[in-house]
Coordinates of C-alpha atoms in Angstrom, one line a residue:
M210 CA 46.1 -4.1 -59.7
P211 CA 43.0 -6.6 -60.7
D212 CA 39.3 -5.3 -61.1
R213 CA 37.1 -6.0 -58.7
P214 CA 34.5 -8.0 -59.5
A215 CA 30.7 -6.1 -60.1
V216 CA 28.1 -6.2 -57.5
L217 CA 25.2 -7.2 -59.3
T218 CA 23.0 -7.2 -56.2
K219 CA 21.1 -4.2 -54.4
R220 CA 21.1 -3.5 -50.8
T221 CA 18.1 -2.6 -50.5
L222 CA 16.4 -6.0 -49.4
D223 CA 19.4 -6.1 -47.1
K224 CA 17.8 -2.4 -46.0
D225 CA 14.3 -3.8 -46.1
L226 CA 14.9 -6.5 -43.4
D227 CA 16.9 -4.3 -41.1
K228 CA 14.0 -1.9 -41.0
L229 CA 11.4 -4.9 -40.1
T230 CA 14.0 -6.0 -37.7
H231 CA 13.7 -2.9 -35.8
V232 CA 9.8 -2.8 -35.8
E233 CA 9.7 -6.5 -34.6
D234 CA 12.2 -5.3 -31.8
A235 CA 10.1 -2.4 -31.1
T236 CA 6.9 -4.8 -31.3
K237 CA 8.2 -7.1 -28.1
F238 CA 9.3 -4.5 -26.1
V239 CA 5.7 -2.8 -26.0
S240 CA 4.2 -6.3 -26.0
R241 CA 6.2 -7.3 -23.0
K242 CA 3.7 -4.6 -21.0
L243 CA 0.8 -6.3 -22.2
V244 CA 1.5 -9.6 -21.2
A245 CA 0.7 -9.1 -17.7
P246 CA -2.6 -7.2 -18.2
G247 CA -3.6 -10.3 -20.6
L248 CA -2.7 -12.8 -18.1
G249 CA -4.7 -11.0 -15.6
L250 CA -7.5 -11.2 -17.9
I251 CA -7.3 -14.6 -18.5
F252 CA -7.3 -15.5 -14.9
L253 CA -10.7 -13.0 -14.9
G254 CA -11.9 -15.6 -17.5
L255 CA -11.2 -18.6 -15.3
A256 CA -12.6 -17.3 -12.5
M257 CA -16.0 -16.6 -14.2
L258 CA -15.7 -20.2 -15.3
F259 CA -14.8 -21.6 -12.1
A260 CA -18.0 -19.9 -10.4
G261 CA -20.1 -20.6 -13.4
I262 CA -19.8 -24.3 -12.7
Y263 CA -21.4 -23.9 -9.0
V264 CA -24.0 -21.3 -10.3
F265 CA -24.7 -22.2 -13.7
D266 CA -28.5 -23.7 -12.6
R267 CA -29.1 -21.9 -10.3
P268 CA -31.4 -18.4 -9.6
S269 CA -29.5 -15.0 -10.7
A270 CA -26.1 -17.3 -12.0
V271 CA -25.1 -14.1 -14.1
L272 CA -25.1 -12.3 -11.3
V273 CA -23.0 -14.2 -9.6
I274 CA -20.7 -14.9 -12.3
A275 CA -20.3 -11.2 -12.7
A276 CA -19.6 -10.6 -9.3
A277 CA -17.0 -13.3 -9.0
A278 CA -15.1 -11.6 -12.0
L279 CA -15.0 -8.4 -9.7
A280 CA -13.9 -10.4 -7.1
A281 CA -11.3 -11.9 -8.8
Y282 CA -10.0 -8.3 -10.1
M283 CA -10.2 -6.9 -6.5
A284 CA -7.9 -9.7 -5.3
M285 CA -5.4 -9.2 -8.1
N286 CA -5.5 -5.5 -7.1
I287 CA -4.9 -6.6 -3.4
G288 CA -2.0 -8.8 -4.3
A289 CA -0.5 -6.0 -6.5
N290 CA -0.8 -3.1 -3.8
D291 CA -1.2 -4.9 -0.3
V292 CA 1.1 -8.1 -0.5
T293 CA 4.0 -6.1 -0.9
N294 CA 3.9 -5.5 2.9
N295 CA 4.2 -9.2 3.7
V296 CA 7.9 -9.5 1.7
G297 CA 9.1 -5.9 1.0
A298 CA 11.2 -6.2 4.6
A299 CA 12.9 -9.3 3.4
V300 CA 13.7 -8.1 0.2
G301 CA 14.7 -4.3 1.4
A302 CA 17.1 -6.3 3.7
R303 CA 18.6 -8.4 1.3
A304 CA 17.5 -11.8 3.1
M305 CA 15.8 -12.9 0.0
T306 CA 15.9 -12.1 -3.7
M307 CA 12.4 -10.5 -5.7
G308 CA 11.9 -14.1 -7.4
Q309 CA 12.2 -16.1 -4.2
A310 CA 9.8 -13.8 -2.3
L311 CA 7.2 -14.0 -4.8
V312 CA 6.9 -17.8 -4.8
I313 CA 7.0 -17.6 -0.8
A314 CA 4.3 -15.3 -0.8
A315 CA 2.3 -16.1 -3.5
I316 CA 1.9 -19.9 -1.8
F317 CA 1.3 -19.1 1.7
E318 CA -1.7 -16.5 0.5
I319 CA -3.1 -19.5 -0.9
L320 CA -2.8 -21.4 2.3
G321 CA -4.0 -18.6 4.4
A322 CA -7.0 -17.6 2.4
T323 CA -8.1 -20.9 2.5
V324 CA -7.3 -22.4 5.5
A325 CA -8.1 -19.2 8.1
G326 CA -9.6 -16.7 6.0
G327 CA -13.5 -17.3 6.8
E328 CA -13.7 -15.6 10.0
V329 CA -12.9 -12.3 8.7
V330 CA -15.1 -12.9 5.2
K331 CA -18.3 -12.8 7.9
T332 CA -17.4 -9.6 9.0
I333 CA -17.1 -8.2 5.7
S334 CA -20.3 -9.8 3.8
S335 CA -22.7 -9.4 7.1
S336 CA -21.4 -6.8 9.6
I337 CA -20.6 -3.5 7.7
V338 CA -24.7 -3.1 6.6
D339 CA -27.1 -5.3 8.4
T340 CA -28.3 -7.8 6.0
V341 CA -31.8 -7.9 7.6
Q342 CA -32.7 -4.4 7.0
V343 CA -31.7 -4.7 3.0
P344 CA -33.6 -6.8 0.6
P345 CA -31.8 -9.3 -1.1
G346 CA -31.6 -7.9 -4.4
T347 CA -30.5 -4.7 -3.4
L348 CA -27.8 -6.3 -1.1
S349 CA -26.6 -7.8 -4.5
W350 CA -25.8 -4.4 -6.1
I351 CA -24.5 -3.0 -3.2
M352 CA -22.0 -5.5 -2.9
M353 CA -21.2 -5.4 -6.7
A354 CA -20.9 -1.5 -6.6
A355 CA -18.6 -1.5 -3.8
L356 CA -16.5 -4.4 -5.4
M357 CA -15.8 -2.3 -8.5
A358 CA -15.4 0.8 -6.7
A359 CA -12.6 -0.7 -4.3
A360 CA -11.1 -2.5 -7.0
L361 CA -11.0 0.7 -9.4
W362 CA -9.5 3.2 -6.4
I363 CA -6.8 0.2 -5.7
N364 CA -5.6 -0.1 -9.5
L365 CA -5.4 3.5 -9.6
A366 CA -3.4 4.0 -6.2
T367 CA -1.1 1.0 -7.5
W368 CA -0.1 2.8 -11.0
M369 CA 0.4 5.7 -8.9
N370 CA 2.7 4.0 -7.1
A371 CA 0.7 4.9 -3.8
P372 CA 0.4 1.6 -1.3
V373 CA -2.6 2.3 0.2
S374 CA -5.0 0.3 2.4
T375 CA -7.2 -2.4 0.9
T376 CA -9.2 -2.9 3.7
H377 CA -10.0 0.7 4.0
A378 CA -11.4 0.6 0.3
I379 CA -13.7 -2.3 0.8
V380 CA -15.2 -1.2 3.9
G381 CA -15.7 2.7 2.3
A382 CA -17.0 1.2 -0.4
V383 CA -19.3 -0.9 1.3
I384 CA -20.7 1.9 3.2
G385 CA -20.6 4.7 0.8
A386 CA -22.8 2.4 -1.5
G387 CA -25.3 1.3 1.4
I388 CA -25.8 4.9 2.0
G389 CA -26.5 5.4 -1.7
A390 CA -28.9 2.9 -2.0
V391 CA -31.0 3.0 1.6
G392 CA -29.3 5.8 3.5
P393 CA -27.4 5.4 6.5
E394 CA -29.8 3.3 8.8
P395 CA -28.6 0.3 7.9
V396 CA -25.3 0.8 8.5
N397 CA -23.9 -0.6 11.6
W398 CA -22.1 2.1 13.4
R399 CA -20.9 0.2 16.0
V400 CA -19.2 -2.5 13.9
M401 CA -17.7 0.3 12.5
I402 CA -16.2 2.1 15.4
E403 CA -14.9 -1.2 16.6
I404 CA -13.2 -1.8 13.0
T405 CA -12.1 2.3 12.9
S406 CA -10.6 1.5 16.3
A407 CA -8.5 -1.1 15.0
W408 CA -7.7 1.1 12.0
V409 CA -5.8 3.3 14.6
T410 CA -4.5 1.3 17.3
S411 CA -3.3 -1.8 15.2
P412 CA -0.1 0.3 13.7
L413 CA 0.8 1.7 16.9
L414 CA 0.5 -1.9 18.3
G415 CA 2.3 -3.1 15.7
G416 CA 4.9 0.0 15.9
V417 CA 5.6 -0.9 19.6
I418 CA 5.7 -4.5 19.0
A419 CA 8.2 -4.4 16.6
A420 CA 10.3 -1.6 18.6
G421 CA 10.4 -4.2 21.9
L422 CA 11.8 -6.8 19.5
L423 CA 14.5 -4.4 18.1
F424 CA 15.5 -3.6 21.7
M425 CA 15.3 -7.2 22.8
V426 CA 18.0 -8.1 19.5
K427 CA 20.0 -5.1 20.5
T428 CA 20.3 -5.6 24.3
L429 CA 20.6 -9.4 24.1
V430 CA 22.6 -9.8 20.8
I431 CA 24.1 -6.9 18.6
Y432 CA 26.0 -5.2 21.6
R433 CA 27.2 -8.3 23.2
E434 CA 31.3 -8.9 23.2
D435 CA 30.5 -12.1 21.9
K436 CA 28.1 -11.7 18.9
V437 CA 28.0 -14.9 17.6
A438 CA 27.7 -16.9 20.7
A439 CA 24.9 -14.4 21.6
A440 CA 22.8 -15.2 18.4
R441 CA 23.3 -18.9 19.0
R442 CA 22.0 -18.4 22.1
W443 CA 18.7 -16.3 21.0
V444 CA 17.7 -16.4 17.4
P445 CA 16.2 -20.3 18.1
I446 CA 14.3 -18.9 20.7
L447 CA 12.9 -16.0 18.5
I448 CA 12.2 -18.7 15.9
A449 CA 10.6 -20.5 18.8
M450 CA 8.2 -17.6 19.7
M451 CA 7.2 -17.5 15.9
V452 CA 6.7 -21.1 15.8
G453 CA 4.9 -21.2 19.0
G454 CA 2.6 -18.2 18.1
F455 CA 1.2 -19.5 14.3
S456 CA 0.8 -22.9 16.2
S457 CA -1.8 -21.5 18.3
Y458 CA -3.3 -19.6 15.7
M459 CA -3.7 -22.6 13.9
M460 CA -5.0 -24.8 16.3
L461 CA -7.9 -22.1 16.8
Q462 CA -8.8 -21.9 13.2
L463 CA -8.8 -25.4 12.4
Q464 CA -10.9 -26.4 15.6
A465 CA -14.0 -24.9 16.8
P466 CA -13.2 -22.4 20.0
S467 CA -15.4 -24.6 22.6
E468 CA -13.3 -27.8 21.9
F469 CA -10.4 -26.7 24.0
S470 CA -9.7 -24.4 26.5
T471 CA -7.4 -21.2 26.6
L472 CA -4.4 -23.2 29.0
T473 CA -4.8 -26.0 26.1
I474 CA -4.1 -23.8 23.2
L475 CA -1.7 -22.0 25.4
L476 CA 0.2 -25.4 25.9
F477 CA 0.1 -26.4 22.5
G478 CA 1.5 -23.4 21.2
V479 CA 4.8 -23.8 24.2
A480 CA 5.0 -27.4 23.1
A481 CA 5.2 -26.7 19.3
G482 CA 7.8 -23.3 20.8
F483 CA 9.8 -26.2 22.0
I484 CA 10.1 -28.5 19.1
G485 CA 10.6 -25.3 16.7
W486 CA 13.7 -24.3 19.5
A487 CA 15.2 -27.3 19.1
A488 CA 15.3 -27.7 15.2
A489 CA 16.2 -24.4 15.2
R490 CA 19.1 -24.6 17.9
S491 CA 21.0 -27.6 15.8
F492 CA 20.3 -25.6 12.6
V493 CA 22.0 -22.2 14.1
L494 CA 24.8 -23.9 15.3
R495 CA 25.6 -25.5 12.3
Q496 CA 25.2 -22.0 10.5
A497 CA 27.4 -20.4 13.2
L498 CA 30.7 -22.5 12.7
G499 CA 33.5 -20.0 10.9
L500 CA 31.6 -17.3 11.6
E501 CA 33.4 -13.7 12.5
N502 CA 32.5 -12.1 15.8
R503 CA 31.0 -9.1 13.7
N504 CA 27.7 -8.0 12.9
S505 CA 27.5 -9.3 9.0
S506 CA 27.9 -12.8 10.5
L507 CA 24.5 -11.5 12.1
R508 CA 22.8 -11.4 9.0
V509 CA 23.8 -14.7 7.7
L510 CA 22.3 -16.3 11.5
F511 CA 18.9 -14.1 11.0
Q512 CA 18.2 -14.6 7.4
I513 CA 16.6 -18.2 7.9
P514 CA 14.1 -16.5 10.7
L515 CA 13.3 -13.4 8.5
I516 CA 12.3 -15.8 5.2
G517 CA 9.7 -17.7 7.8
S518 CA 8.2 -14.3 9.3
A519 CA 7.5 -13.4 5.7
A520 CA 6.0 -16.8 5.1
L521 CA 4.0 -16.2 8.3
L522 CA 3.2 -13.0 7.4
S523 CA 1.8 -13.7 3.9
F524 CA 0.0 -17.0 5.6
A525 CA -1.9 -14.3 8.1
H526 CA -2.4 -11.6 5.6
G527 CA -4.4 -14.0 3.2
A528 CA -6.5 -15.0 6.3
N529 CA -7.0 -11.5 6.8
D530 CA -7.1 -9.6 3.4
V531 CA -8.9 -12.3 1.3
S532 CA -12.2 -10.7 2.8
N533 CA -11.7 -7.3 0.8
A534 CA -12.1 -9.5 -2.2
V535 CA -14.5 -12.2 -1.9
G536 CA -16.8 -10.6 1.1
P537 CA -18.9 -9.0 -0.9
L538 CA -19.1 -12.2 -3.0
S539 CA -20.1 -14.4 -0.2
A540 CA -22.7 -11.7 0.3
I541 CA -24.5 -11.6 -3.0
V542 CA -24.3 -15.8 -2.7
R543 CA -26.2 -15.6 0.0
A544 CA -28.7 -13.0 -0.8
V545 CA -29.4 -14.4 -4.3
G546 CA -29.2 -18.2 -3.1
G547 CA -26.6 -19.1 -5.8
S548 CA -25.0 -21.9 -3.4
A549 CA -26.3 -24.2 -0.8
E550 CA -23.0 -23.3 0.9
G551 CA -24.0 -19.6 1.0
A552 CA -26.5 -20.4 3.6
L553 CA -23.8 -21.4 6.5
D554 CA -21.9 -19.2 8.3
Q555 CA -18.6 -20.4 6.6
P556 CA -18.0 -18.7 3.0
P557 CA -18.0 -21.4 0.2
I558 CA -14.7 -22.8 -0.4
W559 CA -15.3 -21.7 -4.3
V560 CA -15.2 -18.5 -3.0
L561 CA -12.1 -18.6 -1.1
L562 CA -10.4 -20.2 -3.8
I563 CA -11.2 -17.0 -6.4
G564 CA -10.1 -14.5 -3.8
A565 CA -6.8 -16.9 -2.6
F566 CA -5.3 -17.9 -6.5
G567 CA -6.4 -13.7 -7.4
I568 CA -4.5 -12.3 -4.8
S569 CA -1.4 -14.9 -5.7
V570 CA -1.9 -14.0 -9.6
G571 CA -1.8 -9.8 -8.7
L572 CA 0.9 -10.4 -6.6
L573 CA 3.4 -12.5 -9.3
L574 CA 2.1 -10.2 -12.2
F575 CA 2.1 -7.1 -10.5
G576 CA 3.5 -7.3 -7.3
P577 CA 7.8 -5.9 -7.7
R578 CA 6.5 -2.8 -8.7
L579 CA 6.2 -1.3 -4.9
I580 CA 7.8 -4.0 -2.8
R581 CA 10.6 -1.9 -2.9
L582 CA 8.6 0.8 -1.5
V583 CA 8.1 -0.4 2.2
G584 CA 11.0 -2.3 2.2
E585 CA 13.8 0.1 1.0
Q586 CA 12.4 3.8 1.2
I587 CA 11.1 4.5 4.4
T588 CA 14.1 3.6 6.6
K589 CA 17.3 1.6 6.4
L590 CA 16.7 -2.1 7.0
N591 CA 19.2 -4.8 7.3
P592 CA 17.7 -8.9 8.5
M593 CA 17.5 -7.7 12.2
R594 CA 15.3 -5.3 11.5
A595 CA 13.6 -6.5 9.4
Y596 CA 12.9 -9.8 11.1
C597 CA 11.3 -7.4 14.1
V598 CA 9.4 -6.0 11.7
A599 CA 8.1 -8.7 9.9
L600 CA 7.2 -11.1 13.3
S601 CA 5.7 -8.1 14.9
T602 CA 3.7 -7.5 11.8
A603 CA 2.2 -11.2 11.5
F604 CA 1.6 -11.2 15.4
T605 CA -0.4 -8.3 15.0
V606 CA -2.7 -9.5 11.8
I607 CA -2.8 -12.7 13.1
V608 CA -4.7 -11.7 16.2
A609 CA -6.9 -9.1 14.2
S610 CA -7.8 -12.5 12.2
W611 CA -8.5 -14.3 15.1
L612 CA -10.8 -12.0 16.4
G613 CA -12.8 -11.5 13.3
M614 CA -11.4 -7.7 12.8
P615 CA -10.4 -6.4 9.3
V616 CA -7.2 -4.5 10.2
S617 CA -4.8 -2.9 7.4
T618 CA -1.7 -5.0 7.1
T619 CA -0.4 -2.1 5.0
H620 CA -1.2 0.1 8.4
I621 CA 0.3 -2.5 10.5
A622 CA 3.4 -3.4 8.5
V623 CA 4.3 0.6 7.7
G624 CA 4.0 1.2 11.5
S625 CA 6.3 -1.8 12.5
V626 CA 8.7 -0.2 9.7
F627 CA 8.0 3.4 11.3
G628 CA 8.7 2.0 15.2
V629 CA 11.8 0.5 14.1
G630 CA 13.2 3.5 12.6
F631 CA 12.0 5.6 15.2
Y632 CA 12.9 3.3 17.8
R633 CA 17.1 3.4 16.2
E634 CA 16.7 7.1 16.4
W635 CA 15.8 7.3 20.1
Y636 CA 18.4 4.3 20.5
T637 CA 21.3 6.0 18.7
R638 CA 21.1 9.2 21.4
H639 CA 20.2 7.6 24.7
S640 CA 21.3 4.4 25.0
K641 CA 24.1 4.0 27.4
R642 CA 24.8 0.4 26.7
R643 CA 25.6 1.3 22.7
I644 CA 27.8 4.4 23.7
E645 CA 29.3 2.2 26.5
Y646 CA 30.0 -0.5 23.7
M647 CA 30.9 2.3 21.0
R648 CA 33.6 3.2 23.7
R649 CA 35.0 -0.1 24.2
R650 CA 35.4 -0.7 20.5
A651 CA 37.3 2.7 20.3
E652 CA 39.5 1.8 22.6
S653 CA 40.4 -1.6 21.4
W654 CA 40.9 -0.1 18.2
A655 CA 43.1 2.5 19.4
L656 CA 40.9 5.2 18.2
D657 CA 40.3 8.3 19.2
E658 CA 37.1 8.6 21.7
P659 CA 33.8 8.4 19.4
E660 CA 31.8 11.5 19.0
D661 CA 29.4 12.2 21.8
P662 CA 25.9 11.0 20.4
N663 CA 24.2 13.9 22.2
T664 CA 26.2 16.2 19.8
H665 CA 24.1 18.9 17.4
E666 CA 24.9 16.9 14.2
V667 CA 23.9 13.4 15.7
R668 CA 20.4 14.8 16.6
R669 CA 19.9 16.3 13.3
R670 CA 20.2 12.3 12.1
Y671 CA 16.9 11.5 11.2
L672 CA 16.9 7.5 10.1
V673 CA 13.3 7.7 9.4
R674 CA 12.0 9.7 6.0
R675 CA 9.8 12.1 7.3
S676 CA 8.2 12.6 4.2
H677 CA 6.9 9.2 3.4
F678 CA 5.1 9.3 6.8
M679 CA 3.0 12.6 5.6
T680 CA 2.5 10.8 2.1
I681 CA 1.4 7.7 3.5
V682 CA -1.0 8.9 6.0
A683 CA -2.8 11.4 3.2
A684 CA -3.5 8.2 1.4
W685 CA -5.1 6.3 4.2
V686 CA -7.2 9.4 5.2
I687 CA -8.4 9.6 1.3
T688 CA -9.1 6.4 0.9
V689 CA -12.1 5.9 2.9
P690 CA -14.3 8.7 1.3
A691 CA -12.9 8.4 -1.8
S692 CA -14.1 4.8 -2.1
A693 CA -17.4 5.3 -0.4
A694 CA -18.3 7.9 -3.0
L695 CA -17.1 6.2 -5.9
A696 CA -19.1 3.1 -4.5
A697 CA -22.5 5.5 -4.2
I698 CA -22.0 6.8 -8.0
L699 CA -21.5 3.1 -9.3
Y700 CA -24.6 2.2 -7.1
W701 CA -26.8 5.1 -8.8
V702 CA -25.9 4.0 -12.3
M703 CA -25.7 0.2 -12.0
F704 CA -29.4 0.9 -10.4
A705 CA -30.4 2.8 -13.5
L706 CA -29.1 0.4 -16.2
F707 CA -30.0 -3.0 -14.6
V708 CA -32.9 -2.5 -12.3

């Protein structure tokens, strides 16, 4: 047996290289978590640079640039926490992937904020605290403290996986900073009562509309003998409702209300809805070819309407909730005279752009953390139920934005999800149509008679997780006082340090 050649090299170097490789792998794993915060910091720097281009040669430019950074930070937190309500239902129903949902939401958030976001910005910037009674310098620091307090609270809530209302946070922060600065007198309590009433009624309205839409879908499509034929008839009509309502809203936003009568706007919406129906009808007919008469086929036919309603909801959210980020910034610009456009009723376009892109950046970097909570953990959603949730939320937010009321999309979306879930529970137990339909199916399949839905077991079957209801309501209740107290403290600190 020949002798083995002597090994003249040591393996120490290889072992050292292995250790280095493990260190590199560990470094990459840790650094992944730092990518999103790093990109967020880059966006804050770009927002400051963008604001500086407009205000560098005007008084109090440093204050406005700092406020722009806070507004961008607030906008990113809105994107991380609040925008999840727009696409959570679609992702939970598996109508689109996470990546598709993020891209669609980001695009339509920017469009909604820049095209239709000015009306609600005015409410946040000038209607909650009476700007006439507050000196401009004091108003600027009130809004700075409100921005920082709301952003910090929402950031904490996002880190804790709690979908709180960003509208609650900013309104509470403005009130707290205002009271901390000059007392309760300048606070417009009448506007606050209107806003608070909208917070209470909007989730109820969203739930009722979502339940009504689900009733219509169940009655006209799901529990029909020929489901596919019924869907061919009614899915284009549902799409027409979405297109018509959205077109009427766009007409209101893009034109002065006095230019067109209510009847003209209504007829325009009907015409746009008819065009949408004609286009959707041919598309649905093609999609329905070869589909079996099963509920799984309905998922295919409802996928496109669900994606469209999610895009519409993102547009509506951008129009309504951009005010939470840039409303205080708009008030600061107007107070210090940092922009000639700040004197006008509408906020400057560069202010809206900071909010619009900030929401989208926050969504893309941090949004997936909470998207599945609303879409999967409250009640089970399929494309039909998710469509009802999305369309109901979109219409409710659009009407609120048209009226200039900063409602909470979190409230409305969650209210719609609960409305769908509670209606399913009621329908499962009490619908004679469903009982008769299940009985006919059992007879046609030569199976035993289905169990009576009024038995004790079915009564115990809950389709909505009650624990989430109490958790979400508790978060809603805490947000306003917490953000108000934090804003008052921050105002006193800022006043002591900088004034």
